[in-house]
Tab-separated table of C-alpha atoms in Angstrom:
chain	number	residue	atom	x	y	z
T	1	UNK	CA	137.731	99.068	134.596
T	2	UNK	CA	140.228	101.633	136.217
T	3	UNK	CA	143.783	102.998	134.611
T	4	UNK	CA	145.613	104.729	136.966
T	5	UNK	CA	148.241	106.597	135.261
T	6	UNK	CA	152.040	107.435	136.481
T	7	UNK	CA	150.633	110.697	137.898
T	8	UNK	CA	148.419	109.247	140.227
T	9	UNK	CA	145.331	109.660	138.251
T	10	UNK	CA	142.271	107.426	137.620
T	11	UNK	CA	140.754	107.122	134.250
T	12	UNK	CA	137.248	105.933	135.009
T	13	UNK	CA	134.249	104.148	132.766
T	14	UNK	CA	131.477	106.896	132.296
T	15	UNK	CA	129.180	103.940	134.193
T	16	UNK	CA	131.615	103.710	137.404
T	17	UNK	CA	132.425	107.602	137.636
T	18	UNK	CA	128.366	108.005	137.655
T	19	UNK	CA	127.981	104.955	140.152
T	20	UNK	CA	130.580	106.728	142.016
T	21	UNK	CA	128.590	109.940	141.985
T	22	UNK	CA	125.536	108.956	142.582
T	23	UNK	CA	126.641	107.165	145.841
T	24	UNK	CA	128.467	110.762	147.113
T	25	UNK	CA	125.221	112.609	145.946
T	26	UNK	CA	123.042	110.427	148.370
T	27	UNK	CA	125.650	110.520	151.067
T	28	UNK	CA	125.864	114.519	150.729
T	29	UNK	CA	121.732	114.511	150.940
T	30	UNK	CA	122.163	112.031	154.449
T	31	UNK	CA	124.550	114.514	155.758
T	32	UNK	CA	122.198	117.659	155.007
T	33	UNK	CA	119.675	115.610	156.767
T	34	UNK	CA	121.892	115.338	159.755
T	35	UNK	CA	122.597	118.688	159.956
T	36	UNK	CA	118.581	119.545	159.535
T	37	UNK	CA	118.076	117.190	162.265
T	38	UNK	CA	119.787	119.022	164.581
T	39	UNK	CA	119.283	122.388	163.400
T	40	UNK	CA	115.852	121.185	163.765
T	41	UNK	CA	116.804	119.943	168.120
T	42	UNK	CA	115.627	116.411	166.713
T	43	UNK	CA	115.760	113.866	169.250
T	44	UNK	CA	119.964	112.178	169.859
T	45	UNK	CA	119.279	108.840	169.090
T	46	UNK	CA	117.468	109.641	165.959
T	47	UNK	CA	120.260	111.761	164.578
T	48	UNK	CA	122.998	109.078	165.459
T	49	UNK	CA	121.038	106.466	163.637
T	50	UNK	CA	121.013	108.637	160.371
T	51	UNK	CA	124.749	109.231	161.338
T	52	UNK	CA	125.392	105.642	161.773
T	53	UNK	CA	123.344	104.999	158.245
T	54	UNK	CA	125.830	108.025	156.719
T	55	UNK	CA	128.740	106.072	157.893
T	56	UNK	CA	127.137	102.903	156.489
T	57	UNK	CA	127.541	104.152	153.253
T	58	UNK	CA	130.552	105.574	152.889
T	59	UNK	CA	132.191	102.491	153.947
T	60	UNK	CA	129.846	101.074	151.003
T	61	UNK	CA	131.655	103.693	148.698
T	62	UNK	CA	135.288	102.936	150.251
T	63	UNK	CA	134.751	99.155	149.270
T	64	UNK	CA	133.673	99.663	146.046
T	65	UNK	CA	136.151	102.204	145.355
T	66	UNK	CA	138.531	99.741	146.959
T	67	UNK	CA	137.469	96.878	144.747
T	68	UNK	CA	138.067	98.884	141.735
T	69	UNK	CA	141.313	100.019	142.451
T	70	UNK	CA	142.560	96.394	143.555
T	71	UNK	CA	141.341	95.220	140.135
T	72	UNK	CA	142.478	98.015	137.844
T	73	UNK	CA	145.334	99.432	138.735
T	74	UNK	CA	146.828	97.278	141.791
T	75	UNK	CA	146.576	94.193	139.406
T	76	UNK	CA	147.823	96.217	136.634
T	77	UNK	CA	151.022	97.369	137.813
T	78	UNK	CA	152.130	94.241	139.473
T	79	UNK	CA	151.642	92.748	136.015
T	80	UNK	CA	154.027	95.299	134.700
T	81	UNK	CA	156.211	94.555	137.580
T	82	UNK	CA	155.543	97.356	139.975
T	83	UNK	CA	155.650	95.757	143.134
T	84	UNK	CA	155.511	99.038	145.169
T	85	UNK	CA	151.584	99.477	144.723
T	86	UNK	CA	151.376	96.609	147.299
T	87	UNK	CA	152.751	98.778	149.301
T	88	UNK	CA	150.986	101.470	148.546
T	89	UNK	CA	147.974	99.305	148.980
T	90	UNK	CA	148.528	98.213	152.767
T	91	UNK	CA	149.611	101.696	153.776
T	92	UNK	CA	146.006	102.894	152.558
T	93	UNK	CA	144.223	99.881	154.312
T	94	UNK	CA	146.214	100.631	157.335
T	95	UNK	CA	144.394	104.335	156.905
T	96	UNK	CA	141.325	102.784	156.352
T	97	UNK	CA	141.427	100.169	159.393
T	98	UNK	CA	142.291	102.973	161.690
């Protein structure tokens, strides 16, 4: 489970961090295939396939990042009374939705 802290700072299990990781490890290896692929004058609709599989999984990392946040430290800090992470919260799914 997440703890933000008052200085905007996640504290992270060891087992999400390296979930976390791993998922930005694969997505950095898609992208360096992308860039191959066209280095490489692979053929458009093959590259924006892998591009549209990249973008696949970052929104897979945004949700689960999402989910962990809403659960940690959004429900935390409206339990201590901190209403202003809702706020907080819809600004960055405003970002997100954009």
């Amino acid at each position: 489970m997440s703890n933000c802290c008052n200085k905007k700072k996640t504290v992270r299990a060891e087992e999400q961090r390296k979930k976390l990781i791993n998922r930005l490890s694969r997505l950095e290896g898609q992208i360096r295939g992308i860039k191959g692929m066209v280095e490489n004058d692979a053929y458009c609709t093959d590259i924006l396939m892998q591009s549209a599989a990249a973008s696949a999984a970052i929104n897979a990392f945004n949700r689960e990042l999402l989910d962990s946040h809403i659960r940690g430290c959004v429900a935390r800090d409206i339990r201590n009374g901190n209403d202003e992470v809702i706020d907080d919260l819809l600004n960055t799914l405003y970002k997100l939705m954009k």
